C-alpha positions as MATLAB code, in Angstrom:
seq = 'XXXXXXXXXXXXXXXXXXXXXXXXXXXXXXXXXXXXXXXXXXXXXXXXXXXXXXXXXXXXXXXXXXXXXXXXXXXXXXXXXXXXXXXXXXXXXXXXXXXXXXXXXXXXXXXXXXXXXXXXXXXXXXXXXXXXXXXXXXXXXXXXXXXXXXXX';
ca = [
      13.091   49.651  -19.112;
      14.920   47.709  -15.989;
      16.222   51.057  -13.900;
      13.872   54.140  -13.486;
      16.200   56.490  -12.064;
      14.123   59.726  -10.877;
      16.359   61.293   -7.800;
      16.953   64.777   -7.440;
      14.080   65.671   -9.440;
      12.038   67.544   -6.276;
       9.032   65.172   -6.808;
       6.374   64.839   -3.581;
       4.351   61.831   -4.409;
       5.134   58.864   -5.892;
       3.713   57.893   -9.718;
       2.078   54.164   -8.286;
       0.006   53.862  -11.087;
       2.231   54.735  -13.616;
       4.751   51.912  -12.775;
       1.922   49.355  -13.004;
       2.318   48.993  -16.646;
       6.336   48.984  -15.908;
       6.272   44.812  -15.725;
       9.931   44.713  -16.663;
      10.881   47.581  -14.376;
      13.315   46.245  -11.230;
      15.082   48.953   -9.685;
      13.272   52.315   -9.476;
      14.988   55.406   -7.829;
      13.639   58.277   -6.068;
      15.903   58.955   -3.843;
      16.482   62.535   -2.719;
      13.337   64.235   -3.400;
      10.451   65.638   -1.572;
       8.403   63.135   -0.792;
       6.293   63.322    2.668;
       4.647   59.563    2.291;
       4.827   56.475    1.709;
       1.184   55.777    0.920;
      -0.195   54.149   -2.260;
      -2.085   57.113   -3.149;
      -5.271   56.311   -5.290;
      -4.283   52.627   -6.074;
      -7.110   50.540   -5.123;
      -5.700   48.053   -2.864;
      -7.070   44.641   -1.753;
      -5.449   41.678    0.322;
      -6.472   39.370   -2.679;
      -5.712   41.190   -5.862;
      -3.838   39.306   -8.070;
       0.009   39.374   -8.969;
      -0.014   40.886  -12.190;
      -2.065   43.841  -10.911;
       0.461   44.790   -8.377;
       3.933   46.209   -8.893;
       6.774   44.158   -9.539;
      10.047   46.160   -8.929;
      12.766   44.609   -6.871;
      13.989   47.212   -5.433;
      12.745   51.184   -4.327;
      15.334   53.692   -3.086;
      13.641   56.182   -1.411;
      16.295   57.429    0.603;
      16.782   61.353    1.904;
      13.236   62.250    1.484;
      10.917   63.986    3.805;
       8.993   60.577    4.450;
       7.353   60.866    8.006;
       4.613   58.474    7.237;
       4.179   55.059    5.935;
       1.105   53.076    4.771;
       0.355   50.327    6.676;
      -1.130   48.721    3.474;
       1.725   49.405    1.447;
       3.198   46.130    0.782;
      -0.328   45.300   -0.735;
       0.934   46.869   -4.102;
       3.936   45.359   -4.535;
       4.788   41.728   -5.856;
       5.744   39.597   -3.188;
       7.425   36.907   -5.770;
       9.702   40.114   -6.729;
      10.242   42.741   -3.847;
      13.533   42.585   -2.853;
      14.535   46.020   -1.015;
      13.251   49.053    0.401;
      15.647   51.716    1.072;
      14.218   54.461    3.555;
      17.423   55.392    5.252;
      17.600   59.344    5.655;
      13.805   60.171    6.441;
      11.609   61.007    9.165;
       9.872   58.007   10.194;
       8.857   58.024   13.873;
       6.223   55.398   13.369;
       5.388   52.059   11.849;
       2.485   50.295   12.051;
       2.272   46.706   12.734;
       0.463   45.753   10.303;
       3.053   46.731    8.023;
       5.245   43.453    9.727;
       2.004   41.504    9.350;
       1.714   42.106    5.880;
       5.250   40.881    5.194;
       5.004   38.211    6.993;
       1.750   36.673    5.844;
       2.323   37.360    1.849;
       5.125   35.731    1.935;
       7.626   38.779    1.268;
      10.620   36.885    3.339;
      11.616   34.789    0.971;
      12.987   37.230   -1.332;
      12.334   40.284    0.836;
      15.548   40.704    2.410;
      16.748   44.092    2.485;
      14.783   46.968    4.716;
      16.940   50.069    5.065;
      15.616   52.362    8.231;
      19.126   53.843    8.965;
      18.823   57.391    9.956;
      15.319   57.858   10.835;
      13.786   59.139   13.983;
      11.789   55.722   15.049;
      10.164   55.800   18.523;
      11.060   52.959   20.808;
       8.042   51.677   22.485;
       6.291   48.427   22.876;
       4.833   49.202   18.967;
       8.004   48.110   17.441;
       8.472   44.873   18.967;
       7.146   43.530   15.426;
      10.096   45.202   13.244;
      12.869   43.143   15.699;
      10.982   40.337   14.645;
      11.258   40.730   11.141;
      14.646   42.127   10.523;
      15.595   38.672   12.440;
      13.590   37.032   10.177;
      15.288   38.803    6.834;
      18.820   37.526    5.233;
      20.512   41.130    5.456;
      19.834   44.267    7.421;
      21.893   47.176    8.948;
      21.268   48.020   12.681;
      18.505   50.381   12.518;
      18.621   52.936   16.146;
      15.451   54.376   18.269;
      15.134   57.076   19.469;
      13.883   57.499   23.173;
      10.065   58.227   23.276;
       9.638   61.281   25.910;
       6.374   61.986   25.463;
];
């Protein structure tokens, strides 16, 4: 199985653990659901688990969900030697931590990592998302991803 395609099927969290055993799975779709979160759920995550216990798509759609949160240890699960693109475009997302950029960064998730859709979210400019600039410079491809002003 290469393509999982699971949109439009009103599903609110996503199956982590089931795709572990997907090796062969690259593309996995689950866009236009009802999913609140990007968090990895009851995977056990670790900075030094090893390759073949993470997941090895290439690239997650997760576009036109409800997503207003994302796990700042999320990039922990997947395989940096295969991650290609995340697609959040059409969310929520006010938010994102920096350790998210520091996890990209340091695993080594730039040199195949080069698509990071945020199109269409609500993302709060402040001095928090000086990282994201960073990396989006850093990446092959991205669209121009907007703020929106912080009033608070």
């Amino acid at each position: 199985l290469n393509i999982l395609d699971l949109e439009r099927n009103s599903i609110s969290t996503i199956p982590w653990k089931s795709l572990l055993d997907m090796t062969h799975l690259e593309i996995l779709k689950l866009d236009s659901n009802m999913i609140r979160s990007l968090d990895i759920g009851a995977l056990k995550y670790d900075e030094n688990i090893q390759y073949n216990e993470r997941i090895h798509i290439k690239v997650l759609n997760l576009t036109n969900n409800k997503i207003d949160s994302v796990d700042p240890n999320v990039f922990l699960i997947f395989n940096p030697k295969r991650l290609e693109e995340i697609d959040l475009r059409f969310n929520f997302i006010k938010h994102l931590s920096e350790s998210i950029g520091k996890h990209i960064i340091e695993k080594n998730f730039l040199n195949n990592f080069n698509k990071f859709h945020l199109q269409d979210n609500e993302l709060v400019c402040d001095c928090n998302l000086v990282w994201l600039k960073n990396v989006l410079n850093r990446m092959k491809y991205y669209n121009s991803t907007e703020c929106h002003m912080n009033l608070d």
